[in-house]
Coordinates of C-alpha atoms and ligand atoms in Angstrom, one line a residue:
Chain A
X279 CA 42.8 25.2 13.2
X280 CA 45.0 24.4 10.7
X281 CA 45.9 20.9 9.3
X282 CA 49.3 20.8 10.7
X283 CA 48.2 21.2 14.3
X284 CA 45.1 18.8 14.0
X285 CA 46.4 15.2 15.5
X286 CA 43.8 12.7 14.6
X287 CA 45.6 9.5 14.1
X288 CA 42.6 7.0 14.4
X289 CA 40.8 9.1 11.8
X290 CA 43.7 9.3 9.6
X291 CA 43.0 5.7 9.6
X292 CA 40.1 6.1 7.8
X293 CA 41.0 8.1 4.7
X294 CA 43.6 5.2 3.9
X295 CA 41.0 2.9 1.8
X296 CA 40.5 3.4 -2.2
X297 CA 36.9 4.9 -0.8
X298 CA 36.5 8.3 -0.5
X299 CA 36.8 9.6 2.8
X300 CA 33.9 11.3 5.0
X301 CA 37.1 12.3 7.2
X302 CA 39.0 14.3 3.8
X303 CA 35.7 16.0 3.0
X304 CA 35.4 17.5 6.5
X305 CA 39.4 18.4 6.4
X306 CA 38.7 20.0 3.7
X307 CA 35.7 22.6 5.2
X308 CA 38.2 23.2 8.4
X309 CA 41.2 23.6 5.9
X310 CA 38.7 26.5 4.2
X311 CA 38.1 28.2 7.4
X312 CA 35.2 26.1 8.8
X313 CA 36.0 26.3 12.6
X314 CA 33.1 24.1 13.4
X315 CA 35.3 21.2 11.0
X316 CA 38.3 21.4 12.7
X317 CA 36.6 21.1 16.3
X318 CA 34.1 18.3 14.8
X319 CA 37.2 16.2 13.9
X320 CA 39.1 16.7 17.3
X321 CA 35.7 16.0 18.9
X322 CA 35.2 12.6 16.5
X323 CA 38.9 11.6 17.6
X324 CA 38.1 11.7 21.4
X325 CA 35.3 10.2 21.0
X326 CA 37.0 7.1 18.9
X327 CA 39.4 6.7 21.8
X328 CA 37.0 7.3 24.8
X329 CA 34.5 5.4 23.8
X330 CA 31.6 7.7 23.7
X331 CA 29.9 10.2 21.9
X332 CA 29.2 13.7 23.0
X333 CA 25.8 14.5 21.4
X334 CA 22.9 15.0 23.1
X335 CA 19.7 14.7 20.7
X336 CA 16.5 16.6 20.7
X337 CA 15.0 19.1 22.5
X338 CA 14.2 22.6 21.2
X339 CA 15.0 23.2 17.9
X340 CA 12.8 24.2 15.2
X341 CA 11.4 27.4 13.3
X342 CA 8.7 29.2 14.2
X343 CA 5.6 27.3 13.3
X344 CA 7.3 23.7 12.4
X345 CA 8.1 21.0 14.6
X346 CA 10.0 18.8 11.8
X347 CA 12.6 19.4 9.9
X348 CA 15.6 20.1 12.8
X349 CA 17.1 17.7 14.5
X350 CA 19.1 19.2 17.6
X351 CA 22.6 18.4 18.4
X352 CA 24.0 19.5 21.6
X353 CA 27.6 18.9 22.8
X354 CA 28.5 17.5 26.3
X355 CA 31.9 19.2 26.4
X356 CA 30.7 23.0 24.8
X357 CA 33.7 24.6 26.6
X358 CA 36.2 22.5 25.1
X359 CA 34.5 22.6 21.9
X360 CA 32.5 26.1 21.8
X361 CA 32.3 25.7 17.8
X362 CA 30.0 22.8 17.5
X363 CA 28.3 23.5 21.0
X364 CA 25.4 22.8 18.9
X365 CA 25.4 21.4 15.9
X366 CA 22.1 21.1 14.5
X367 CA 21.1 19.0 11.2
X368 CA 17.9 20.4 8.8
X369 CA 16.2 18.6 6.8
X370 CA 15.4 19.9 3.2
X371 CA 12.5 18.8 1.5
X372 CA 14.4 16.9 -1.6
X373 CA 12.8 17.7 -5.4
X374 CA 10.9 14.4 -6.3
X375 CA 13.0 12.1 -8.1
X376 CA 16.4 13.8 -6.6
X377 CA 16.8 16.0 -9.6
X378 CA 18.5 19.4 -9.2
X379 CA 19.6 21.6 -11.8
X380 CA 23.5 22.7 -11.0
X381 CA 22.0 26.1 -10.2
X382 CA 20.2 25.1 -7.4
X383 CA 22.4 23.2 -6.2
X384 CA 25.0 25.6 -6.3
X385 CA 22.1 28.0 -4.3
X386 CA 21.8 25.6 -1.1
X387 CA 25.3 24.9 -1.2
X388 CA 26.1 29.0 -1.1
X389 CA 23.0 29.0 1.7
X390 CA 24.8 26.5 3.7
X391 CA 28.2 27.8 3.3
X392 CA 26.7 31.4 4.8
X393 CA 24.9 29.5 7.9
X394 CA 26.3 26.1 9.2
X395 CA 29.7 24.6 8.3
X396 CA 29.1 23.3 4.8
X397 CA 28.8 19.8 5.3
X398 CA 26.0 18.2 3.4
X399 CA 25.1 14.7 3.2
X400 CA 22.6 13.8 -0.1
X401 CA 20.7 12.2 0.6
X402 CA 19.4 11.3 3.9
X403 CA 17.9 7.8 4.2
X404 CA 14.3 9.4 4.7
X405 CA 15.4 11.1 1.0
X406 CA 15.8 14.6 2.1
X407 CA 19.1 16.9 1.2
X408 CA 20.6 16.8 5.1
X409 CA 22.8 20.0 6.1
X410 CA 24.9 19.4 8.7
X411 CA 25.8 21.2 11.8
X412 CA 24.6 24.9 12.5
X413 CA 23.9 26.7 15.9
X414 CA 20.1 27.9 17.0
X415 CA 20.9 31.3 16.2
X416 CA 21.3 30.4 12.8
X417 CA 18.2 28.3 11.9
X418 CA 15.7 31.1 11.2
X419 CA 18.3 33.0 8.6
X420 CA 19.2 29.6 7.2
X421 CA 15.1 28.9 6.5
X422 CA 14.2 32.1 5.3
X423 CA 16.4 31.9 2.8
X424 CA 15.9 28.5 1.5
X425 CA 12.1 29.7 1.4
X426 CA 13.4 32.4 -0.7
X427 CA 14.7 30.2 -2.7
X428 CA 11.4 27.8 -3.2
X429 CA 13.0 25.3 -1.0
X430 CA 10.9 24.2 2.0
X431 CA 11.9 22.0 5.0
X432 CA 11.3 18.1 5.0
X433 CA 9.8 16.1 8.1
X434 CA 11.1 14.6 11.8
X435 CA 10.0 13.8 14.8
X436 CA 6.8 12.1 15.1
X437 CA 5.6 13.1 12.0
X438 CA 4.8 12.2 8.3
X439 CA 8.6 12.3 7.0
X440 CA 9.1 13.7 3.7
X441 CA 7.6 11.3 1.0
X442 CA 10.3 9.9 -1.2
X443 CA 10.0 8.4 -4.5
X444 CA 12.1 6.4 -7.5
X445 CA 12.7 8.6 -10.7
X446 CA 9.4 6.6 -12.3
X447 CA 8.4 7.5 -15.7
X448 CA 11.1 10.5 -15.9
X449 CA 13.8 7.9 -16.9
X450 CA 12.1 4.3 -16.6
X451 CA 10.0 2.7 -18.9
X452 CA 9.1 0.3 -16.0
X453 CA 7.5 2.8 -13.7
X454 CA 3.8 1.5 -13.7
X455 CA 2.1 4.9 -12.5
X456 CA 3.8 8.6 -11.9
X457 CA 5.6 8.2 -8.6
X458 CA 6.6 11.8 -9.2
X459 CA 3.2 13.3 -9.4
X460 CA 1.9 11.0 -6.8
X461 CA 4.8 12.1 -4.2
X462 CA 4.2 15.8 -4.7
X463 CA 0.8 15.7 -4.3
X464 CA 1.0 13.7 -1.2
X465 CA 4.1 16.3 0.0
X466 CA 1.6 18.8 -0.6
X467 CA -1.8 17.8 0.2
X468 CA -0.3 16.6 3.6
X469 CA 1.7 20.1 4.6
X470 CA 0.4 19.8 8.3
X471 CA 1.2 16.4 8.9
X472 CA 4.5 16.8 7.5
X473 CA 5.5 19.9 9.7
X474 CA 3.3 19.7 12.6
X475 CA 3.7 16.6 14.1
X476 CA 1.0 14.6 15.4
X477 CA 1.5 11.2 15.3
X478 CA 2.8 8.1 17.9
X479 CA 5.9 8.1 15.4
X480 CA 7.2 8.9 12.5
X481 CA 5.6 7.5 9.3
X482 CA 7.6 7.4 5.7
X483 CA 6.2 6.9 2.3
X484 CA 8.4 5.8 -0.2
X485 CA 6.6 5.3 -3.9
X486 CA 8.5 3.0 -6.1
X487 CA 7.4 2.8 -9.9
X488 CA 7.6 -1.1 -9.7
X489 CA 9.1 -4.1 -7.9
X490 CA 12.4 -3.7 -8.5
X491 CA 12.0 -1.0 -5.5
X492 CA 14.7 1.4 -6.6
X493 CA 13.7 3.0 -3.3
X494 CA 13.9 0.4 -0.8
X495 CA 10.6 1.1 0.3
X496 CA 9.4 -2.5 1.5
X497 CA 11.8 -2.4 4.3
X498 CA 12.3 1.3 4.9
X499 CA 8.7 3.0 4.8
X500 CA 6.1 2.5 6.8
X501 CA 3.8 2.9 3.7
X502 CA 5.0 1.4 0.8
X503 CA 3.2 2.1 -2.8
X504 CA 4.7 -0.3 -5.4
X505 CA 3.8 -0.2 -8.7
X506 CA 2.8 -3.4 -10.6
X507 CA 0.1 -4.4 -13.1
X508 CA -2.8 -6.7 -13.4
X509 CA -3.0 -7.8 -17.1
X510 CA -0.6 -9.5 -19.3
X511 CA 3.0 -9.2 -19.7
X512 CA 4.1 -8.0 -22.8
X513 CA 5.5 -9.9 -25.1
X514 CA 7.7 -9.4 -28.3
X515 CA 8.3 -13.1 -29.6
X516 CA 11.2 -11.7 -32.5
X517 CA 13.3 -10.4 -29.5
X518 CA 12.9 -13.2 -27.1
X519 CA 13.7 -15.8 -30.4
X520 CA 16.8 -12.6 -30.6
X521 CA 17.9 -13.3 -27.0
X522 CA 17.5 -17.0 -27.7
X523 CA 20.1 -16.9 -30.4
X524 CA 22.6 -14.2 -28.8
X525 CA 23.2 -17.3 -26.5
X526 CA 20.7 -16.9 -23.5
X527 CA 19.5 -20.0 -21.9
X528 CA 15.9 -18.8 -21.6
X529 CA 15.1 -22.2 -19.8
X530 CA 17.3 -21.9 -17.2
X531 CA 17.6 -18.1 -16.4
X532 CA 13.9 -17.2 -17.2
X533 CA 11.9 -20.1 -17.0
X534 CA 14.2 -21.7 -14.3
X535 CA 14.8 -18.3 -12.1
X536 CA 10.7 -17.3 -12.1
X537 CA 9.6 -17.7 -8.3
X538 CA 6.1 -19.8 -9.7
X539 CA 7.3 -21.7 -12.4
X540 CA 4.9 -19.9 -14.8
X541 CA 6.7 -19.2 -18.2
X542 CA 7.1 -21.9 -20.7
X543 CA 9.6 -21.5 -23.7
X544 CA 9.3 -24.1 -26.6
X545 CA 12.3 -22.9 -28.3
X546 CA 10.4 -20.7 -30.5
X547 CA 7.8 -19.2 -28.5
X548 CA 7.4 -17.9 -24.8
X549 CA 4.1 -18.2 -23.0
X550 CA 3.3 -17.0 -19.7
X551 CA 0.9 -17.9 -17.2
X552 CA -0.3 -14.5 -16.3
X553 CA -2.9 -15.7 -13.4
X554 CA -0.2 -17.1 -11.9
X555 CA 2.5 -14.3 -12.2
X556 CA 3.1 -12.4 -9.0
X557 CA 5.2 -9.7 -10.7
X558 CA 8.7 -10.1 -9.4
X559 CA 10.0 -8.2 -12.4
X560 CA 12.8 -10.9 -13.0
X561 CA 11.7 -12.0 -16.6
X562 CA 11.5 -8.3 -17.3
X563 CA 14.8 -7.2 -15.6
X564 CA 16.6 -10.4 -18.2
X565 CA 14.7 -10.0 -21.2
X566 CA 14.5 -5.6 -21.3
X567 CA 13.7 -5.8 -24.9
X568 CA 11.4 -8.9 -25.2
X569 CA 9.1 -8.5 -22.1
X570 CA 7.5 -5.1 -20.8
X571 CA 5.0 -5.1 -17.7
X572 CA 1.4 -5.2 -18.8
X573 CA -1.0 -1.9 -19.4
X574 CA -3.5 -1.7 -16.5
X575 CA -1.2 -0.9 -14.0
X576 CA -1.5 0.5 -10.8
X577 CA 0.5 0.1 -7.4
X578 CA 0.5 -2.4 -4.4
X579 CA 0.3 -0.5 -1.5
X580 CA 2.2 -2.7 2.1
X581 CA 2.0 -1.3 5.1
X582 CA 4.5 -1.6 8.5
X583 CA 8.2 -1.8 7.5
X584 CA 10.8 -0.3 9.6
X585 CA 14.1 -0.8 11.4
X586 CA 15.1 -3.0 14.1
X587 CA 14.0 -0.9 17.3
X588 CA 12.3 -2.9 19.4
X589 CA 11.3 -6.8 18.1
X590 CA 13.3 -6.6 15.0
X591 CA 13.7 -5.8 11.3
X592 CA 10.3 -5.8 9.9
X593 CA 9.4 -5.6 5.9
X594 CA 5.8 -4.2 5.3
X595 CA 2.9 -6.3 4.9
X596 CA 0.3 -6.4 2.0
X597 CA -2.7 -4.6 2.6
X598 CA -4.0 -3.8 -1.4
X599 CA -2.6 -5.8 -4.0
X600 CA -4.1 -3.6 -6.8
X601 CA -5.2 -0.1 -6.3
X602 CA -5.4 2.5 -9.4
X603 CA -2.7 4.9 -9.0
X604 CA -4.6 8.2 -10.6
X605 CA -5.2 11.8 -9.9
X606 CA -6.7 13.2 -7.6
X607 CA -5.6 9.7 -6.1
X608 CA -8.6 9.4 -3.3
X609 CA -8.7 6.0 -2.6
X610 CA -5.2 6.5 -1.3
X611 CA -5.7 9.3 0.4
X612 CA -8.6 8.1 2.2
X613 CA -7.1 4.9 3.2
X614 CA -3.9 6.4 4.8
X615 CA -6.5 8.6 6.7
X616 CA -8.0 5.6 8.0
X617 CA -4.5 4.4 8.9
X618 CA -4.0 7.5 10.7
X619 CA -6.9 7.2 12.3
X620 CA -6.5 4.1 14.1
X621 CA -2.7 4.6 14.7
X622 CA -3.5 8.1 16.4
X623 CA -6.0 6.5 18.4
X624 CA -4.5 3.5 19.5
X625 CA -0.7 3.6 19.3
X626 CA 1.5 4.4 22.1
X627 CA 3.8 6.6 22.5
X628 CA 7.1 5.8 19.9
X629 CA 4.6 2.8 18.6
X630 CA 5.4 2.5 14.8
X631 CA 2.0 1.6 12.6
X632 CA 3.6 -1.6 11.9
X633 CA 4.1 -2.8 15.6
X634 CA 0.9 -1.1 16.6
X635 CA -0.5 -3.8 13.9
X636 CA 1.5 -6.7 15.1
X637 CA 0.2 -5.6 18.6
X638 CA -3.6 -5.5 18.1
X639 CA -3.3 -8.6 14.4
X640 CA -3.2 -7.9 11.6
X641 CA -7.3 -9.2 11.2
X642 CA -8.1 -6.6 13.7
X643 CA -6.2 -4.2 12.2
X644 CA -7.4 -4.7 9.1
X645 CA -11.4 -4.4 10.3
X646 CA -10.8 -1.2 11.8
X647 CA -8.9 0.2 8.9
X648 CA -12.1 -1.0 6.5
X649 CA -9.9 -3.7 4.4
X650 CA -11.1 -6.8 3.6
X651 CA -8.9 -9.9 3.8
X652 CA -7.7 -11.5 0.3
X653 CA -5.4 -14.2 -0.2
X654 CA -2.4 -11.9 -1.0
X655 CA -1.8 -10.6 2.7
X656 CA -0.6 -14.4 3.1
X657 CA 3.1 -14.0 3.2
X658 CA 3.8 -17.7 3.6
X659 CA 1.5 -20.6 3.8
X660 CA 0.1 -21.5 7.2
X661 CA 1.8 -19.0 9.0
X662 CA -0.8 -16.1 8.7
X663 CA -3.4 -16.9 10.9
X664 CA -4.7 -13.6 11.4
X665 CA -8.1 -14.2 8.2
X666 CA -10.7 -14.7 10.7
X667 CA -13.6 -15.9 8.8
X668 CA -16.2 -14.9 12.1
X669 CA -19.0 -15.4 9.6
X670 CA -18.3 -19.6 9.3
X671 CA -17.9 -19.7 12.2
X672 CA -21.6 -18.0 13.3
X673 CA -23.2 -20.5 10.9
X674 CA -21.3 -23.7 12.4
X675 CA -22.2 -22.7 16.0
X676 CA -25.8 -22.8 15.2
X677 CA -25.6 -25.9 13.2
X678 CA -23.7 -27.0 16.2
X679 CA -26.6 -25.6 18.4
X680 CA -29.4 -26.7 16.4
X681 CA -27.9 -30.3 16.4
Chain B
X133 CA -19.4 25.8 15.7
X134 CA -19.7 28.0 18.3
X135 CA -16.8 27.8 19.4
X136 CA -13.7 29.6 17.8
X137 CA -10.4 28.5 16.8
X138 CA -8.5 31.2 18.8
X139 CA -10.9 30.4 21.8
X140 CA -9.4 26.7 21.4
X141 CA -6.2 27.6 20.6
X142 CA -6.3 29.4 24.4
X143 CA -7.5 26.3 26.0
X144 CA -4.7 24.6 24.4
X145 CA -2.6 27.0 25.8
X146 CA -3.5 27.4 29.1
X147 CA -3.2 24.1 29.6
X148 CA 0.3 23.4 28.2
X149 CA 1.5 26.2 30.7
X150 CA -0.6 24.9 33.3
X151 CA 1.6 21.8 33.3
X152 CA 4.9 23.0 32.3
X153 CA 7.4 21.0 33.5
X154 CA 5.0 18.6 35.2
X155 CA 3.9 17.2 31.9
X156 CA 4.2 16.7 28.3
X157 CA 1.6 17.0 25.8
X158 CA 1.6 15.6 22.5
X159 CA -0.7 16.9 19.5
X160 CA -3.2 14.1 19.9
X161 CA -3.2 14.8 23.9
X162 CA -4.2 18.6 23.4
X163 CA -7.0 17.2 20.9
X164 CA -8.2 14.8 23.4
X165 CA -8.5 17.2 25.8
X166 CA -10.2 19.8 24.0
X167 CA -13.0 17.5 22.5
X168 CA -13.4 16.5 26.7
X169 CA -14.0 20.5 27.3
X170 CA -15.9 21.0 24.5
X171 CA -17.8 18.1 23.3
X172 CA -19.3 18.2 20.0
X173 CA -18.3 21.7 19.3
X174 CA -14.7 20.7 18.2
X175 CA -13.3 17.9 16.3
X176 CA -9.8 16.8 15.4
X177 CA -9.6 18.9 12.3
X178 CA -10.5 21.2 14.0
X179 CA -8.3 20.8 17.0
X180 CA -5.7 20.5 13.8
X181 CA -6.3 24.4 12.8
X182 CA -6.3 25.0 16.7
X183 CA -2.5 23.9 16.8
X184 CA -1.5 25.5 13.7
X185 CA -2.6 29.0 15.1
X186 CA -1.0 28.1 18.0
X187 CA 2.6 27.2 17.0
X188 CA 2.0 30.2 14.1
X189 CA 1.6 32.8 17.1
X190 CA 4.8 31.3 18.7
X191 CA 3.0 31.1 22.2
X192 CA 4.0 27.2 21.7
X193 CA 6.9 25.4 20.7
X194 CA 7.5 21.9 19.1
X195 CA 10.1 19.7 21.7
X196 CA 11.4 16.5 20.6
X197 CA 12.2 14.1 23.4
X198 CA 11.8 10.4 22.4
X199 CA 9.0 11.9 20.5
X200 CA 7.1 15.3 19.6
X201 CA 5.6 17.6 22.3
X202 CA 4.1 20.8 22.0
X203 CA 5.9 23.1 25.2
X204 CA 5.5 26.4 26.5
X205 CA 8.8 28.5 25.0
X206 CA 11.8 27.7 28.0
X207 CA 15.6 27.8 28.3
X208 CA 16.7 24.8 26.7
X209 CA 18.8 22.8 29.4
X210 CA 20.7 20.8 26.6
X211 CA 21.9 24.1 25.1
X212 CA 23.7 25.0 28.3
X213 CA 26.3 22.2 28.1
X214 CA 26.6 19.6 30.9
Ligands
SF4_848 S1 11.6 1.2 -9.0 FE1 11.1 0.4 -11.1 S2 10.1 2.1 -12.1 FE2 11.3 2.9 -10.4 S3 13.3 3.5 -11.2 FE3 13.4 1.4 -10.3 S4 13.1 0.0 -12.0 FE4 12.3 2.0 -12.6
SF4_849 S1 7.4 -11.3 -13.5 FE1 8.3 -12.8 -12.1 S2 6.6 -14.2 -11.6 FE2 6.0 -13.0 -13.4 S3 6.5 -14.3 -15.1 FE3 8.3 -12.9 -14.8 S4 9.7 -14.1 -13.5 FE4 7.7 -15.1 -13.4

């Protein structure tokens, strides 16, 4: 349907910001041709002024072998709108660190343009390229040639979504271990989980290379691997006495802004009290050039974030503060078995690993998963009760019995 | 084992269509059932390569309702409309 006949007034609304416009984009695929565009907006403008959407989610949808990587779309209203009776979203495993060359690109875009209405939205929030809105009929075509093409689907459903990671050492100095080698191995070494699923719920691993958490991954993945170190900042006294005399107030906005008070600056010289660090990244983030995080470095690996659903908003938890990062990165491996483990046997139906673990504590949680509890799972003073020291208390009963 | 993957991969089967429509089975469902019927001869990486051959021979579909389900191949009612 042509512009001119299209009467979307509360849409219109939208384009009229200094933003660009979701609405212009998709004008632009039904100006083109796009059929499936031009009944998408009508549809979109109805729903505005009814009230309520006209998408039924789920069902079947999927390729042949997979159970991830569709998400089904059905209309309500298919004979008013036969061109997006179904409009079906795949998920496309993303390369690690979101880097494309403009050819390939250029190749999914083309892929897209032959098969669904050439609507694209990169990147979803799991990380994967999202195309938007195709018919069943189209979805085998659509994946064979992505294979073609080297590209493979990403996750969904109740399974392990498509890890996601920052661009680590690629581009940052700060990345404390390879979050790009570490995603694709764990993208590949875990092929079954991410395309069969198997689990209670979805579970996302997001790998950032250090606090600053370019990837959100402390309140959007269920497994969260964050790199950070366990020696000594580095420090390069000439640029912080640089910074000093290029006007910084290194009292107030480094020593005043660290969370525990630990860096000292004499006017000449900055110290810090390493034991008592907890690797915020501030001092490093102000001072680029003077302070670097230390050399043994690894990752801090948190487990249960996810969005509100049931009891809330929920940031993962601290379940290793130090773990090596390295190939062929077992430890890991073997612990988010474990997790696995437990979760698959235990948690319900739609139960995400971090509620299961708010269900059963965190100290039970933690014995089953073979983790020993150390002073960094405490999140706040006195308000972690879940370290259950059972062997004190064995001894004091039997004082207590003996006296 | 004694037992083979395509010999699980049947039980698997037979028992999704057994209950189609009745009931929905997720993965871990299937591989709970199978280790009752077979005891120690199967375990869940096993029931894993069990599920794979299934879903690969397209006897089985992937359904997403609230969550995953493995289903027997059916008209999908949400296609039809409303
Ligand atoms: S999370 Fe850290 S290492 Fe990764 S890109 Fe951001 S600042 Fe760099
Ligand atoms: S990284 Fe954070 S906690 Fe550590 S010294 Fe710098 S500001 Fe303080």
């Amino acid at each position: 349907m042509a512009d001119s006949q299209r009467s979307t007034p509360l849409l219109d609304e939208l384009k009229e910001g200094p933003w660009p416009s979701f609405v212009t984009q998709i004008e632009e695929m039904a100006d083109e041709g796009k059929e499936s565009c031009g009944q998408l907006l009508e549809l979109l403008e109805r729903s505005y002024n009814e009230k309520i959407g006209h998408w039924k989610h789920g069902g079947i949808v999927g390729v042949m072998g997979y159970g991830g990587g569709v998400i089904g779309r059905y209309s309500d209203v298919q004979d008013e709108y036969p061109a997006i009776a179904h409009f079906h979203t795949i998920r496309v495993n993303q390369p690690q660190g979101w880097f494309y060359t403009s050819d390939s690109l250029r190749t999914i875009c083309d892929i897209w343009d032959r098969h669904g209405s050439g609507l694209t939205n990169m990147h979803g929030s799991t990380g994967d390229i999202i195309l938007l809105g195709t018919t069943t009929d189209e979805l085998e075509p659509t994946f064979a040639e992505l294979t073609q093409n080297d590209f493979d689907l990403g996750g969904s459903g109740s399974d392990m979504r498509t890890p996601s990671c920052c661009v680590g050492p690629a581009r940052c100095e700060w990345a404390c271990y390879d979050t790009l080698a570490l995603t694709q191995e764990l993208t590949m070494h875990w092929q079954d989980e991410l395309h069969r699923p198997a689990f209670p719920y979805k579970f996302k691993i997001k790998n950032s290379g250090c606090a600053n958490d370019c990837v959100a991954s402390i309140a959007r993945a269920d497994l969260s691997i964050i790199g950070t170190w366990r020696d000594q900042i580095r420090i390069d006294q000439d640029e912080v006495r640089a910074c000093a005399e290029n006007g910084m107030n290194i009292e107030r906005d480094i020593c005043g802004n660290c969370p525990t008070k630990c860096i000292e600056w004499d006017g000449n010289e900055m110290t810090i009290d390493d034991s008592n660090c907890v690797k915020c990244m501030h001092c490093i983030n102000a001072m680029p050039k003077a302070l670097r995080p230390g050399t043994d470095t690894g990752a801090c690996i948190l487990l249960g974030a996810k969005a509100p659903i049931v009891e809330g908003a929920q940031l993962s938890s601290v379940i290793v503060p130090f773990m090596k990062i390295e190939e062929p990165y077992d430890e890991l491996k073997d612990l988010i078995e474990r997790i696995w483990d437990f979760w698959g046997e235990h948690g319900k139906n739609r139960e995400r690993v971090g509620e299961l673990m708010q269900r059963v504590g965190l100290g039970n949680f933690l014995e089953e998963i073979e983790v020993e509890p150390v002073p960094q799972m405490v999140a706040y003073p006195r308000d972690n009760p879940y370290v259950f020291y059972e062997e004190y208390y064995e001894e004091d009963d039997e004082e207590d019995d003996e006296e | 084992m004694a037992v083979s993957v395509d010999e699980v991969a049947d039980a698997m089967y037979d028992l999704v269509a057994e209950y189609q429509g009745k009931k929905k089975f997720k993965a871990s469902d299937l591989t709970k059932a199978m280790i009752e019927k077979f005891g120690g001869e199967v375990d869940k990486k096993f029931c894993k390569l069990a599920i794979r051959q299934l879903m690969d021979s397209g006897r089985c579909v992937y359904t997403y309702f609230g969550g995953s389900f493995i289903e027997v191949p059916h008209e999908e009612g949400a296609a039809g409309g409303s």
